[in-house]
Coordinates of C-alpha atoms in Angstrom, one line a residue:
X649 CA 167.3 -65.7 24.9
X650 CA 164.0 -64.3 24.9
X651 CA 163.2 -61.0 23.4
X652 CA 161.5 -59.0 26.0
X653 CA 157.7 -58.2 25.2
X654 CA 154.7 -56.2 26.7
X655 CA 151.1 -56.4 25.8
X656 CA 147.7 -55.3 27.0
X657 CA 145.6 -58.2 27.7
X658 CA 141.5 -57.7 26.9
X659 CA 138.6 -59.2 25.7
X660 CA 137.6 -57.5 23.3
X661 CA 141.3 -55.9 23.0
X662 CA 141.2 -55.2 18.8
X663 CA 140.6 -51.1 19.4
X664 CA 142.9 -50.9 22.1
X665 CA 145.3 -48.3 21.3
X666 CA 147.8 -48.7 24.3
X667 CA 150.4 -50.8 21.7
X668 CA 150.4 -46.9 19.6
X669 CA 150.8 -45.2 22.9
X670 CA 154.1 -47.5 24.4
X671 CA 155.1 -47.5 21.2
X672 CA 155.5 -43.5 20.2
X673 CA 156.3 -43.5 24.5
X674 CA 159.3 -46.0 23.1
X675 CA 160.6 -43.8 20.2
X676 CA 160.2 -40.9 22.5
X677 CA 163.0 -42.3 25.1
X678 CA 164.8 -44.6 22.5
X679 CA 163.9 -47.6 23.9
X680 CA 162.9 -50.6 21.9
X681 CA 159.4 -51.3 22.8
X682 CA 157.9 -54.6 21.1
X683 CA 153.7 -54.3 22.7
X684 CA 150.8 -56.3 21.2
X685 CA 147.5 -56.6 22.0
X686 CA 146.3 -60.5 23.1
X687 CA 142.4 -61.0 23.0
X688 CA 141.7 -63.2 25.8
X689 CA 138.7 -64.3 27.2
X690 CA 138.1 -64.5 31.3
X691 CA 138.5 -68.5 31.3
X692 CA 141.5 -68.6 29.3
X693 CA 143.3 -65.5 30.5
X694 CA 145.4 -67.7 33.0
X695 CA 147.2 -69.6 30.2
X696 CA 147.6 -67.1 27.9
X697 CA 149.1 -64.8 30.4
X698 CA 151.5 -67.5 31.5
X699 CA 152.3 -68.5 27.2
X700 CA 153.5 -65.0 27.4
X701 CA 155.4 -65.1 30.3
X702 CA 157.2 -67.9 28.8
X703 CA 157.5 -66.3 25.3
X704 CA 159.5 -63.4 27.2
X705 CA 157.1 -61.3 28.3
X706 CA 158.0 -58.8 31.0
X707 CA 155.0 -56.9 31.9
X708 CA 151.2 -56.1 30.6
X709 CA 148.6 -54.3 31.2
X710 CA 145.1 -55.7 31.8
X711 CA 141.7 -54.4 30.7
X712 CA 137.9 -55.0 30.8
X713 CA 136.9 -57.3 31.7
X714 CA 140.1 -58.7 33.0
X715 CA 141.2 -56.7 36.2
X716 CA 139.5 -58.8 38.9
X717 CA 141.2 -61.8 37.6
X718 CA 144.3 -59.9 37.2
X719 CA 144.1 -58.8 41.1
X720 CA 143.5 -62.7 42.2
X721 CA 146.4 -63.9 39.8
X722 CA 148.9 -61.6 41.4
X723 CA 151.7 -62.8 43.4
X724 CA 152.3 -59.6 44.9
X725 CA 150.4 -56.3 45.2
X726 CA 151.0 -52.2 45.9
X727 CA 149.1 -50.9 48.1
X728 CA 146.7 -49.0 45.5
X729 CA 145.6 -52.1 43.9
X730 CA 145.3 -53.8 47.0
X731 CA 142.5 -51.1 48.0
X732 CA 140.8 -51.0 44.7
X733 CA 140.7 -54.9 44.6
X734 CA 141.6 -54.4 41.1
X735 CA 144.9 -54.9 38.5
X736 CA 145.8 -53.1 35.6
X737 CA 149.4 -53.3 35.5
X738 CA 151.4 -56.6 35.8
X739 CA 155.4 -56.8 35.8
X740 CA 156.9 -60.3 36.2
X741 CA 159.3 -60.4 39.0
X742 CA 161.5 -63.7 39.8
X743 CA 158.7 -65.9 38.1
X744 CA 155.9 -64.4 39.3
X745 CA 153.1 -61.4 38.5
X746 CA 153.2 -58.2 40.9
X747 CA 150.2 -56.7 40.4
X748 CA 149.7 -52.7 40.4
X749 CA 146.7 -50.0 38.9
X750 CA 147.4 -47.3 37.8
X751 CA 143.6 -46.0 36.4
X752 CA 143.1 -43.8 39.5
X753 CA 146.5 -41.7 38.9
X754 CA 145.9 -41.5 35.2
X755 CA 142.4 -40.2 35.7
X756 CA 143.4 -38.0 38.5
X757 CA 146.5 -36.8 36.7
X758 CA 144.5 -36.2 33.4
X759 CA 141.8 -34.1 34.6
X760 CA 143.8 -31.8 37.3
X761 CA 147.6 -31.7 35.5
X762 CA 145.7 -31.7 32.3
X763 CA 142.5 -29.9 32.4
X764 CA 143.0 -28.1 35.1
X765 CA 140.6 -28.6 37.3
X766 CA 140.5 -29.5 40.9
X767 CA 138.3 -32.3 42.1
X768 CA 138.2 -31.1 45.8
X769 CA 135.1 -31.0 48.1
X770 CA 133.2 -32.4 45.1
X771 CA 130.5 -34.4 45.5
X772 CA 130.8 -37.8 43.7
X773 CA 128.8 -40.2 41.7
X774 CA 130.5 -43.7 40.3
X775 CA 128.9 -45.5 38.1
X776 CA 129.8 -49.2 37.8
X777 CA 131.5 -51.6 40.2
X778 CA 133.7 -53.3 38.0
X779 CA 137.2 -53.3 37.4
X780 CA 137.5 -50.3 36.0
X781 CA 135.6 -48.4 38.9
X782 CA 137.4 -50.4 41.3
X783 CA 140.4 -48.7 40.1
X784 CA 139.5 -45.2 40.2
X785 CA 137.4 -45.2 43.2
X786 CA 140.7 -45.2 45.9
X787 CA 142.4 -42.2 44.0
X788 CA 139.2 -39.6 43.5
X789 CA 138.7 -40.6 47.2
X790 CA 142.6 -39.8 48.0
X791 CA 142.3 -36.4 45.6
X792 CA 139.9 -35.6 47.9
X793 CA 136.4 -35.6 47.1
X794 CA 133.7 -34.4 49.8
X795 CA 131.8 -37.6 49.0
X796 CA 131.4 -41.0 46.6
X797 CA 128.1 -42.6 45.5
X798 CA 128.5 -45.7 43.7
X799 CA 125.8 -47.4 41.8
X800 CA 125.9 -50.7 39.9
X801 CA 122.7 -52.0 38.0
X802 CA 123.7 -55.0 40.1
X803 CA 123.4 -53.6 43.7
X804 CA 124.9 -55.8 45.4
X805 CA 128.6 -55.2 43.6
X806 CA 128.3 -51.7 44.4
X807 CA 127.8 -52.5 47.7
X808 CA 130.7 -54.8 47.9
X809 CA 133.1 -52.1 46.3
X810 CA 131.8 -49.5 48.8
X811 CA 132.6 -51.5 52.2
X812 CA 136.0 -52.5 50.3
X813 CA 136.9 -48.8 50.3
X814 CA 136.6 -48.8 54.2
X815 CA 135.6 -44.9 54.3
X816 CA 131.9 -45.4 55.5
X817 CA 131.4 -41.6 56.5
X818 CA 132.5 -40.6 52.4
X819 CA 132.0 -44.0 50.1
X820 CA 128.8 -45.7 50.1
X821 CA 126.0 -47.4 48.0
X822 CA 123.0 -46.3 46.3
X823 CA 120.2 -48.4 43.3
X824 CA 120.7 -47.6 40.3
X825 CA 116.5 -46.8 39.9
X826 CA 117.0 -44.1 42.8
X827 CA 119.5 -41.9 41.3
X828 CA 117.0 -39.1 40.2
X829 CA 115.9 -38.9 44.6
X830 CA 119.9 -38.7 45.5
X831 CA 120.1 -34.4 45.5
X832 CA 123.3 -33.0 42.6
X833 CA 126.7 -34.3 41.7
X834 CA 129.3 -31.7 40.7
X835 CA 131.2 -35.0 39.6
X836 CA 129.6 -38.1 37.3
X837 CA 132.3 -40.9 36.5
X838 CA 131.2 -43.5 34.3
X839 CA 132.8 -46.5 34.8
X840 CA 130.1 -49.0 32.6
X841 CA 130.6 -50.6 29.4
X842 CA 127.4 -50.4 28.6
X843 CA 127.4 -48.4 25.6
X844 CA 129.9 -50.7 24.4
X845 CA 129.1 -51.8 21.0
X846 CA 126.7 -49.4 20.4
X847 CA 124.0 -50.5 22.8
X848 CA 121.6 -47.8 22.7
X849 CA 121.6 -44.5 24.2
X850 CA 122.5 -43.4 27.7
X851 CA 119.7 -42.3 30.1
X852 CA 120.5 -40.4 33.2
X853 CA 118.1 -37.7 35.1
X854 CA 118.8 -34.2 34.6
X855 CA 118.1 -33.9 38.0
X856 CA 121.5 -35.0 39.8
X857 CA 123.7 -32.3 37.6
X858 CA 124.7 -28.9 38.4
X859 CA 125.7 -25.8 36.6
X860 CA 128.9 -26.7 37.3
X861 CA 129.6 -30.9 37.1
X862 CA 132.3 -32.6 35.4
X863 CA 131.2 -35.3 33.9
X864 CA 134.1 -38.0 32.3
X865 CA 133.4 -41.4 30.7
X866 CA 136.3 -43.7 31.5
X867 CA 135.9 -45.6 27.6
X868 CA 137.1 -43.6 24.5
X869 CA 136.0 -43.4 21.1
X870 CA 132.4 -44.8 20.1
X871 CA 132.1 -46.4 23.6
X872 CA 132.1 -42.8 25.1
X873 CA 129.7 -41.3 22.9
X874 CA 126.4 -42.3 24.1
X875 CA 127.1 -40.9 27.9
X876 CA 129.3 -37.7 26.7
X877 CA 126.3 -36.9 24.3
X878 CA 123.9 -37.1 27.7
X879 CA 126.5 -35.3 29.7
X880 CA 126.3 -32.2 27.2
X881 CA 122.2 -32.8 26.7
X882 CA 122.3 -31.8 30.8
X883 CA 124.4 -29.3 30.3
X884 CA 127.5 -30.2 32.6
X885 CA 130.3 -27.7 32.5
X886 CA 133.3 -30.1 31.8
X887 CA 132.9 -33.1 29.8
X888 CA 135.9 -35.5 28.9
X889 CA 136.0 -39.3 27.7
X890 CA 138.5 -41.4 28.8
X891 CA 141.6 -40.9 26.1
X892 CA 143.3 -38.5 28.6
X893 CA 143.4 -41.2 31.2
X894 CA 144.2 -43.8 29.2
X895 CA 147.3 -42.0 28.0
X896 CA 148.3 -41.4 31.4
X897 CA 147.7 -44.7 33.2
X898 CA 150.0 -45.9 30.6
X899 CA 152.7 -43.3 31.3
X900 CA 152.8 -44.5 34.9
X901 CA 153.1 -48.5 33.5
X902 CA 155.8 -47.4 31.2
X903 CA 157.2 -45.9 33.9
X904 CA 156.9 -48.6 36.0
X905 CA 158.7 -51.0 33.7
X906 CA 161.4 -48.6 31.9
X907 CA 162.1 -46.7 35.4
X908 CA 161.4 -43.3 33.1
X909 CA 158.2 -41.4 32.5
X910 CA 157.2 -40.0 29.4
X911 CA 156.0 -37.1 28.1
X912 CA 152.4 -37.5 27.7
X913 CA 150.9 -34.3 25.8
X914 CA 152.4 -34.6 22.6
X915 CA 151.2 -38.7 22.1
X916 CA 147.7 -37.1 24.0
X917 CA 147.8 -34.6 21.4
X918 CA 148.4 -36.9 18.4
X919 CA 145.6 -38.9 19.4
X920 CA 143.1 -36.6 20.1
X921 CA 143.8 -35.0 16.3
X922 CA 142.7 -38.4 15.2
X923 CA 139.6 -39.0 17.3
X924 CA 135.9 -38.3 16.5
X925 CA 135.3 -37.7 20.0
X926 CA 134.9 -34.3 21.0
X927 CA 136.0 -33.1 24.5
X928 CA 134.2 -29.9 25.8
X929 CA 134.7 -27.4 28.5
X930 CA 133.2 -24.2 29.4

């Protein structure tokens, strides 16, 4: 018989820290977790999810740049992940992958159980269109935000994630080179990997910030520092990288799987001791 395995599925996956997080979730509850973390590129995803599936593996979660595929692959879908068009979570059922996201809780769940603060009648701007804004986007809407901008580099993906979201009057489009004619943003989400391995610095205008935006990267560690070090250059109130929401998207998948959630501020806690990134709020 099998032993019964999760993993978190990436490309690149080696900084992932999700197998320290269901781990220290595991000796929390008592429960035997055994989670690695698979590298797998877009084209061979497929197979390796289904070599794990075979080598007894129950459930994983999915990151960049993996979601998409994730979301096509599954067999079966909630109703979240069905509106972001996007997967994060997968638990094998009877043979087959039912597909789930649990970004947009996490975040939502990190900044207002967390922090505090409360995201209502804020006006919105999304950066990316990827998997990773794909499954945020449906939960800021739902924690009720006045309005969402998204903008992708590639316009025509924020477009497609826009009319996917099916609230015309709140979610909609703009180009990425018209940001600084769009008014202020008393929330900034970015949802891009493009500091990513260090690729330069992060360049926003001053112009859509307030004296009173919260600004949040969704990466952590080096991948958050280029736009957290703009966010504080503008002088946002509230800035956070993403290590608060990846601890608590990955409550809700252990939940998911073990039928128990955790208690997320002490692993939060632990982590954030060992992280170089600071978090601010004013």
């Amino acid at each position: 018989m099998h032993m019964i395995r999760y993993a978190v599925f990436g490309h690149p996956i080696a900084h992932s820290l999700s197998p320290r997080i269901h781990t220290a979730f595991g000796h929390q509850l008592g429960i035997d977790v055994r989670y690695a973390a698979i590298d797998a590129a877009p084209e061979a995803f497929v197979e390796a999810l289904e070599r794990f599936a075979g080598d007894g593996g129950r459930g994983a979660n999915v990151t960049m740049p993996l979601k998409e595929a994730a979301f096509a692959l599954s067999a079966q879908l909630t109703e979240r992940a069905r509106r972001a068009g996007a997967v994060n979570t997968l638990t094998r059922v009877d043979g087959r992958w039912h597909g789930d996201t649990t970004d947009g809780a996490g975040l939502v769940r990190d900044l207002t159980a967390r922090h505090g603060l409360d995201l209502r009648g804020r006006r919105a701007l999304l950066l990316g269109a990827g998997g990773a804004a794909r499954g945020v986007a449906p939960a800021l809407l739902d924690a009720g935000i006045a309005e969402l901008v998204v903008s992708n580099r590639t316009p025509e993906r924020a477009d497609a994630l826009a009319d996917a979201l099916g609230e015309p009057k709140r979610a909609h489009s703009r180009y990425w080179d018209d940001l600084g004619n769009l008014g202020e943003f008393e929330l900034i989400v970015n949802a891009t990997s493009a500091a990513r391995g260090g690729q330069g610095e992060f360049s926003l205008p001053f112009s859509i910030t307030t004296s009173r935006t919260l600004a949040v990267d969704l990466n952590y560690g080096e991948a958050a520092i280029p736009f957290l070090a703009w966010a504080r250059a503008a002088n946002c109130r509230d800035v956070f990288d993403g290590l608060g929401m990846l601890v608590e998207q990955a409550a809700e998948s252990f939940a998911l799987w073990h039928g128990t959630r955790p208690d997320t501020d002490p692993v939060y806690a632990t982590l954030r001791g060992h992280s170089a990134v600071l978090v601010t709020s004013d």
